[in-house]
Amino acid sequence: MTIQRMDNVLIVVDDLDAVVAFFVELGMELEGRSPVEGRWVERIIALDDVRQDVAMLRTPDGHGRIELAKFHTSKAVGGAPQDAPTNTLGIRRIMFAVDDIDGAVARLRAHGAELVGEIVQYENIYRLCYVRGPEGIVVGLAEQLG
């Protein structure tokens, strides 16, 4: 058995609208949004009385997807602090290739995003940065040079 592909990454959020707007501004496309509830989902995630809203976004090339979930019941449980440093255990960021890192950062700042560090250049290959968006979500941005 081999993996066919990575299908999506789930991010549990409190303000679904703000996080969807952030990722749409980055260039992702909203595939759909719907309520999810019922015994089938309760059996998969091992929680009772689940009621959530889910939004699915995809990258413009159609290969990458992010699933956002807002739990109404059972209420979401807080994990690491929203401003957790990069060396905190767990998934710390999602990296996106962009064609204009300065433009992407400027657009995301309009949605409350802040640079984690600085925009830096790695040799003559990439310009890179981390941006903290709504709810402490960290995305990496990579602009290939040349």
N, CA and C of each residue as an Amber inpcrd file, in Angstrom:
protein
   438
   0.8400000  -1.1870000   0.0000000   0.0000000   0.0000000   0.0000000
   0.8800000   1.2440000   0.0000000   0.5490000   2.2230000  -0.8360000
   1.2720000   3.4880000  -0.8630000   0.2850000   4.6360000  -0.7690000
   0.7660000   5.7570000  -0.3250000  -0.0600000   6.9590000  -0.2590000
  -0.2710000   7.4780000  -1.6770000  -1.4870000   7.8600000  -1.9830000
  -1.7800000   8.4390000  -3.2920000  -1.4710000   9.9290000  -3.3160000
  -1.8150000  10.6320000  -2.2520000  -1.5780000  12.0790000  -2.1440000
  -1.9520000  12.5220000  -0.7360000  -1.5390000  13.7220000  -0.3560000
  -2.0490000  14.3280000   0.8660000  -3.3220000  15.0600000   0.4740000
  -4.4440000  14.7270000   1.0680000  -5.7270000  15.2870000   0.6640000
  -5.9630000  16.6750000   1.2450000  -5.8540000  16.8180000   2.5770000
  -6.0670000  18.1280000   3.1850000  -5.4980000  18.1710000   4.5930000
  -5.4400000  19.3840000   5.1200000  -5.0330000  19.6410000   6.4990000
  -6.2270000  20.2900000   7.1890000  -6.5640000  19.8280000   8.3930000
  -7.6820000  20.3900000   9.1600000  -7.1600000  21.4140000  10.1500000
  -7.8260000  22.5660000  10.1840000  -7.5450000  23.5850000  11.1950000
  -8.8670000  23.8920000  11.8900000  -8.9210000  23.7070000  13.2070000
 -10.1050000  24.0260000  13.9920000 -10.0040000  25.4970000  14.3860000
 -11.0730000  26.2480000  14.1150000 -11.0600000  27.6890000  14.3400000
 -12.2910000  28.1170000  15.1230000 -12.2420000  29.3390000  15.6460000
 -13.3990000  29.9060000  16.3240000 -14.1520000  30.8640000  15.4120000
 -13.4280000  31.6780000  14.6360000 -14.0500000  32.6480000  13.7300000
 -13.8590000  32.1720000  12.2970000 -14.7690000  31.3390000  11.8450000
 -14.6650000  30.7180000  10.5270000 -14.6270000  31.7660000   9.4110000
 -15.4580000  32.7930000   9.5150000 -15.4960000  33.8080000   8.4630000
 -14.1560000  34.5170000   8.3050000 -13.5380000  34.8970000   9.4260000
 -12.2560000  35.6130000   9.3660000 -11.1560000  34.7400000   8.7820000
 -11.1270000  33.4670000   9.1470000 -10.0690000  32.5780000   8.6580000
 -10.2840000  32.2510000   7.1830000 -11.5340000  32.0540000   6.7670000
 -11.8120000  31.8480000   5.3440000 -11.3540000  33.0700000   4.5520000
 -11.6940000  34.2650000   5.0180000 -11.3070000  35.4990000   4.3170000
  -9.7910000  35.6180000   4.2100000  -9.0610000  35.2270000   5.2580000
  -7.6000000  35.2700000   5.2650000  -7.0250000  34.3700000   4.1720000
  -7.4930000  33.1260000   4.1080000  -6.9630000  32.1830000   3.1180000
  -7.4190000  32.5370000   1.6970000  -8.6160000  33.0890000   1.5340000
  -9.0660000  33.5380000   0.2190000  -8.1910000  34.7100000  -0.2370000
  -7.8670000  35.6120000   0.6710000  -6.9870000  36.7360000   0.3300000
  -5.6110000  36.2400000  -0.0920000  -5.1650000  35.1630000   0.5070000
  -3.8770000  34.5710000   0.1400000  -3.9170000  33.9810000  -1.2670000
  -5.1100000  33.6350000  -1.7410000  -5.2470000  33.0990000  -3.0960000
  -5.9090000  31.7430000  -3.1580000  -6.3210000  31.2060000  -2.0050000
  -7.0240000  29.9280000  -2.0310000  -8.4540000  30.1460000  -2.5040000
  -9.0620000  29.0900000  -3.0310000 -10.4250000  29.1580000  -3.5410000
 -11.3450000  28.3680000  -2.6190000 -12.4560000  28.9850000  -2.2430000
 -13.4400000  28.3130000  -1.3960000 -14.1920000  27.3030000  -2.2400000
 -14.0330000  26.0100000  -1.9050000 -14.7550000  24.9420000  -2.6250000
 -16.1840000  24.8390000  -2.1390000 -16.3670000  25.0140000  -0.8450000
 -17.6960000  24.8820000  -0.2820000 -17.6800000  25.0450000   1.2180000
 -18.8790000  25.2000000   1.7230000 -19.0530000  25.4030000   3.1630000
 -20.3750000  24.7530000   3.5480000 -20.3700000  23.9870000   4.6430000
 -21.6080000  23.3190000   5.0280000 -21.5630000  22.9090000   6.4900000
 -22.7580000  22.6990000   7.0670000 -22.8080000  22.1320000   8.4170000
 -22.4980000  20.6450000   8.3490000 -21.8830000  20.1420000   9.4180000
 -21.5780000  18.7160000   9.5120000 -22.0170000  18.2560000  10.8950000
 -22.8360000  17.2140000  10.9170000 -23.2730000  16.6280000  12.1780000
 -23.8170000  15.2410000  11.9080000 -24.0160000  14.5050000  12.9710000
 -24.5870000  13.1780000  12.8330000 -23.6640000  12.0970000  13.3620000
 -24.2340000  10.9330000  13.4710000 -23.5180000   9.7960000  14.0680000
 -22.2530000   9.4300000  13.2920000 -22.2750000   9.5620000  11.9680000
 -21.1070000   9.1750000  11.1720000 -19.8860000   9.9930000  11.5620000
 -20.0370000  11.3190000  11.7220000 -18.8810000  12.1340000  12.0990000
 -18.4910000  11.8830000  13.5570000 -19.4680000  11.6530000  14.4230000
 -19.1710000  11.3510000  15.8300000 -18.3330000  10.0840000  15.9450000
 -18.6240000   9.0960000  15.0990000 -17.8650000   7.8470000  15.1280000
 -16.4390000   8.0520000  14.6320000 -16.2400000   8.9120000  13.6240000
 -14.8980000   9.1420000  13.0820000 -14.0140000   9.8650000  14.0790000
 -14.5520000  10.9320000  14.6990000 -13.7100000  11.7790000  15.5570000
 -13.8450000  11.4650000  17.0460000 -14.6760000  10.4970000  17.3920000
 -14.8260000  10.0230000  18.7730000 -15.2960000  11.1140000  19.7340000
 -16.2590000  11.9210000  19.2760000 -16.9270000  12.9080000  20.1230000
 -18.4310000  12.7330000  19.9550000 -19.1820000  12.9610000  21.0270000
 -20.6330000  12.8620000  20.9720000 -21.2540000  14.2270000  20.7190000
 -22.4560000  14.2090000  20.1380000 -23.2490000  15.4160000  19.9110000
 -22.4770000  16.4740000  19.1220000 -21.8340000  16.0570000  18.0320000
 -21.0200000  16.9640000  17.2240000 -21.9110000  17.7720000  16.2850000
 -21.6880000  19.0700000  16.3110000 -22.3050000  19.9790000  15.3480000
 -21.2470000  21.0080000  14.9930000 -20.9040000  21.0760000  13.7120000
 -19.8410000  21.9820000  13.2730000 -20.1610000  22.5340000  11.8900000
 -19.5250000  23.6410000  11.5600000 -19.5410000  24.1750000  10.2110000
 -18.1540000  23.9440000   9.6400000 -18.1030000  23.5090000   8.3870000
 -16.8380000  23.1900000   7.7370000 -16.7430000  23.9760000   6.4330000
 -15.5560000  24.5160000   6.1830000 -15.2540000  25.1750000   4.9100000
 -14.0470000  24.4700000   4.3110000 -14.1100000  24.1840000   3.0190000
 -13.0030000  23.5390000   2.3200000 -12.4500000  24.5260000   1.3050000
 -11.1260000  24.7370000   1.3810000 -10.4440000  25.6380000   0.4500000
  -9.3840000  24.8590000  -0.3000000  -9.1090000  25.2780000  -1.5400000
  -8.0800000  24.6030000  -2.3300000  -7.1330000  25.6310000  -2.9250000
  -5.9230000  25.1800000  -3.1740000  -4.9440000  26.0260000  -3.8360000
  -5.3330000  26.1670000  -5.3060000  -4.9030000  27.2400000  -5.9780000
  -5.2890000  27.4480000  -7.3730000  -4.9080000  26.2920000  -8.3030000
  -3.8310000  25.5590000  -7.9900000  -3.4450000  24.4330000  -8.8490000
  -4.3010000  23.1970000  -8.6020000  -5.1550000  23.2270000  -7.5810000
  -6.0500000  22.1240000  -7.2880000  -5.4350000  20.9650000  -6.5170000
  -4.1750000  21.0830000  -6.1420000  -3.5000000  19.9630000  -5.4780000
  -3.5020000  20.0410000  -3.9570000  -3.6230000  21.2100000  -3.3670000
  -3.5860000  21.3440000  -1.9120000  -4.9100000  21.8550000  -1.3820000
  -5.3010000  21.3320000  -0.2160000  -6.5660000  21.7450000   0.3790000
  -6.4120000  21.9500000   1.8750000  -7.1840000  22.8940000   2.3870000
  -7.2880000  23.1330000   3.8260000  -8.7570000  23.0240000   4.1960000
  -9.0320000  22.2520000   5.2500000 -10.3760000  22.1410000   5.7860000
 -10.4060000  22.9490000   7.0760000 -11.3540000  23.8650000   7.1790000
 -11.5300000  24.6640000   8.3860000 -12.8020000  24.2060000   9.0740000
 -12.7460000  24.0150000  10.3850000 -13.9190000  23.5590000  11.1270000
 -14.1670000  24.4570000  12.3280000 -15.4130000  24.8850000  12.4680000
 -15.8790000  25.6490000  13.6250000 -16.8420000  24.7460000  14.3730000
 -16.4500000  24.3130000  15.5780000 -17.2920000  23.4310000  16.3840000
 -18.2820000  24.2600000  17.1900000 -19.5670000  23.8840000  17.0930000
 -20.5980000  24.4890000  17.9310000 -20.8090000  23.6040000  19.1560000
 -20.8820000  22.2820000  18.9160000 -20.8820000  21.2950000  20.0010000
 -20.0720000  20.1160000  19.4930000 -19.3600000  19.4970000  20.2280000
 -18.7230000  19.8730000  21.4840000 -17.8140000  21.0710000  21.2390000
 -17.7330000  21.9680000  22.2010000 -16.9190000  23.1660000  22.0460000
 -15.4570000  22.7970000  21.8270000 -14.7820000  23.5890000  21.0040000
 -13.3580000  23.3760000  20.7450000 -12.5660000  23.5920000  22.0250000
 -11.4780000  22.8600000  22.1520000 -10.6030000  22.9340000  23.3210000
  -9.3230000  23.6440000  22.9150000  -8.8940000  24.6070000  23.7230000
  -7.6740000  25.3510000  23.4240000  -6.4420000  24.4740000  23.5620000
  -5.4750000  24.7180000  22.7160000  -4.2080000  23.9950000  22.7520000
  -3.1000000  24.9310000  23.1690000  -2.0750000  25.0180000  22.3560000
  -0.9500000  25.9110000  22.6190000  -1.4380000  27.3560000  22.5440000
  -0.7300000  28.2700000  23.1820000  -1.1210000  29.6830000  23.0810000
  -1.1300000  30.1380000  21.6220000  -1.9980000  31.1070000  21.2990000
  -2.0950000  31.5740000  19.9190000  -0.7840000  32.1420000  19.4000000
   0.0250000  32.6870000  20.2680000   1.3000000  33.2580000  19.8330000
   2.4670000  32.3320000  20.1640000   2.2160000  31.0340000  20.1150000
   3.2440000  30.0380000  20.4350000   4.4600000  30.2250000  19.5300000
   5.6590000  30.0980000  20.1000000   6.8600000  30.2420000  19.2790000
   7.0050000  29.0840000  18.2900000   7.8340000  29.2900000  17.2970000
   8.0160000  28.3310000  16.2130000   8.5140000  26.9770000  16.6930000
   9.1940000  26.9290000  17.8340000   9.7270000  25.6530000  18.3230000
   8.7550000  24.9080000  19.2390000   7.4740000  25.3080000  19.2890000
   6.4560000  24.6010000  20.0600000   6.1240000  23.2830000  19.3560000
   5.9700000  22.2180000  20.1370000   5.6310000  20.9240000  19.5440000
   4.3200000  20.9940000  18.7690000   4.2410000  20.2390000  17.7040000
   3.0260000  20.1680000  16.9090000   3.2070000  20.8410000  15.5610000
   2.1320000  20.9230000  14.8090000   2.1830000  21.5550000  13.4980000
   2.2860000  23.0580000  13.7140000   3.3060000  23.6600000  13.1780000
   3.5670000  25.0870000  13.4230000   3.1730000  25.9820000  12.2760000
   3.2160000  25.4810000  11.0420000   2.8800000  26.3520000   9.9200000
   2.5410000  25.5290000   8.7000000   1.9260000  26.2080000   7.7330000
   1.6840000  25.6740000   6.4060000   2.4350000  26.6000000   5.4630000
   3.2070000  26.0560000   4.5270000   4.0050000  26.8750000   3.6120000
   3.3250000  26.9600000   2.2500000   3.2950000  28.1790000   1.7010000
   2.7350000  28.4180000   0.3810000   3.7800000  29.0770000  -0.5030000
   3.8450000  28.6540000  -1.7550000   4.6620000  29.3250000  -2.7560000
   3.8460000  30.4970000  -3.2910000   4.4540000  31.6830000  -3.3370000
   3.7800000  32.8740000  -3.8460000   4.6520000  33.5210000  -4.9140000
   4.0420000  34.3140000  -5.7650000   4.8270000  34.9820000  -6.7980000
   5.2990000  36.3690000  -6.3740000   4.7150000  36.9430000  -5.3150000
   5.0790000  38.2740000  -4.8390000   4.9160000  38.3090000  -3.3260000
   5.9860000  38.0490000  -2.6010000   5.9070000  37.9490000  -1.1450000
   5.5200000  39.2750000  -0.5010000   6.0410000  40.3800000  -1.0310000
   5.7080000  41.6910000  -0.4480000   4.2250000  42.0020000  -0.6330000
   3.6980000  41.7190000  -1.8140000   2.2790000  41.9370000  -2.0670000
   1.3980000  41.0380000  -1.2160000   1.8010000  39.7790000  -1.0610000
   1.0280000  38.8420000  -0.2360000   0.9860000  39.3070000   1.2110000
   2.1280000  39.7220000   1.7480000   2.1740000  40.2030000   3.1380000
   1.2960000  41.4370000   3.2890000   1.3680000  42.3700000   2.3580000
   0.5480000  43.5830000   2.4320000  -0.9440000  43.2430000   2.4350000
  -1.3620000  42.3260000   1.5500000  -2.7800000  41.9440000   1.4980000
  -3.2140000  41.2500000   2.7800000  -2.3520000  40.3780000   3.3260000
  -2.7130000  39.6510000   4.5440000  -2.7440000  40.5670000   5.7620000
  -1.9140000  41.6060000   5.7660000  -1.9430000  42.5780000   6.8790000
  -3.3140000  43.2490000   6.9790000  -3.9850000  43.4150000   5.8660000
  -5.3280000  43.9940000   5.8730000  -6.3160000  43.0770000   6.5960000
  -5.9350000  41.8200000   6.7930000  -6.7630000  40.8470000   7.5290000
  -6.1970000  40.5840000   8.9180000  -5.3440000  41.4990000   9.4000000
  -4.8090000  41.3890000  10.7550000  -3.5390000  40.5810000  10.8900000
  -2.9600000  40.1230000   9.7970000  -1.7470000  39.3060000   9.8680000
  -0.5470000  40.1650000  10.2510000   0.4090000  39.5210000  10.9260000
   1.6540000  40.1730000  11.3140000   2.8080000  39.2530000  10.9790000
   3.9280000  39.8350000  10.5910000   5.1310000  39.0350000  10.3810000
   5.5700000  38.4380000  11.7090000   5.9760000  37.1710000  11.6860000
   6.5170000  36.5330000  12.8820000   7.9420000  37.0340000  13.1180000
   8.7250000  37.0690000  12.0650000  10.0960000  37.5820000  12.1130000
  10.2480000  38.6290000  11.0350000  11.0720000  38.3250000  10.0470000
  11.3100000  39.2400000   8.9410000  11.1950000  38.4880000   7.6190000
  11.0780000  39.2540000   6.5410000  11.2160000  38.6630000   5.2070000
  12.7190000  38.5570000   4.9570000  13.1950000  37.3490000   4.6860000
  14.6320000  37.1370000   4.4900000  14.8770000  36.4620000   3.1460000
  16.0920000  36.6170000   2.6720000  16.4820000  35.9630000   1.4270000
  17.4190000  34.8120000   1.7490000  17.1200000  33.6390000   1.1970000
  17.9700000  32.4630000   1.3250000  18.7550000  32.3290000   0.0340000
  20.0560000  32.6140000   0.1270000  20.9450000  32.5940000  -1.0330000
  20.2860000  33.3480000  -2.1780000  20.4170000  32.8860000  -3.4010000
  19.7280000  33.5080000  -4.5350000  18.5670000  32.6400000  -4.9910000
  17.9660000  31.9220000  -4.0130000  16.9380000  30.9490000  -4.3570000
  15.5380000  31.4120000  -3.9540000  15.3640000  31.8520000  -2.6940000
  14.0410000  32.1970000  -2.1680000  14.0830000  33.4620000  -1.3270000
  12.9430000  34.1430000  -1.2630000  12.6260000  35.0950000  -0.1980000
  11.5600000  34.3910000   0.6320000  11.7100000  34.4090000   1.9580000
  10.8600000  33.6290000   2.8490000  10.4010000  34.4620000   4.0380000
   9.2300000  34.1060000   4.5700000   8.7830000  34.6890000   5.8380000
   7.6860000  33.8190000   6.4320000   7.4360000  34.0600000   7.7170000
   6.2900000  33.4820000   8.4060000   5.3530000  34.6270000   8.7640000
   4.0500000  34.3990000   8.5910000   3.0300000  35.3830000   8.9170000
   2.0420000  34.7320000   9.8740000   1.7240000  35.4390000  10.9670000
   0.7070000  34.9510000  11.9060000  -0.6090000  35.6430000  11.5650000
  -1.6200000  34.8380000  11.2210000  -2.9160000  35.3610000  10.8210000
  -3.9500000  35.2340000  11.9200000  -5.2330000  35.2420000  11.5480000
  -6.2980000  35.1340000  12.5470000  -6.1350000  33.8700000  13.3840000
  -6.4600000  33.9960000  14.6510000  -6.4330000  32.8770000  15.5950000
  -5.0560000  32.2540000  15.7560000  -4.0120000  33.0280000  15.4390000
  -2.6550000  32.5440000  15.6420000  -2.1590000  31.5880000  14.5750000
  -2.9090000  31.3920000  13.4900000  -2.5030000  30.4870000  12.4220000
  -1.2600000  31.0600000  11.7360000  -0.2270000  30.2390000  11.6230000
   1.0150000  30.6720000  10.9940000   1.1220000  30.0540000   9.6040000
   1.3620000  30.9170000   8.6180000   1.6350000  30.4390000   7.2690000
   3.0260000  30.9290000   6.8810000   3.7390000  30.0630000   6.1620000
   5.0010000  30.4460000   5.5840000   4.7670000  30.8450000   4.1430000
   5.5200000  31.8310000   3.6990000   5.4320000  32.2790000   2.3170000
   6.8150000  32.1560000   1.6950000   6.8780000  31.6210000   0.4930000
   8.1550000  31.4380000  -0.2060000   8.0200000  31.9610000  -1.6300000
   8.8440000  32.9570000  -1.9580000   8.8950000  33.4890000  -3.3120000
  10.1950000  33.0100000  -3.9530000  10.0830000  32.2190000  -5.0080000
  11.2720000  31.7220000  -5.6970000  11.8720000  32.8430000  -6.5310000
  13.1840000  32.9940000  -6.4490000  13.8740000  34.0500000  -7.1890000
  14.4330000  33.5110000  -8.5030000  14.5430000  34.4200000  -9.4670000
  15.1650000  34.0540000 -10.7480000  14.2910000  33.2280000 -11.5540000
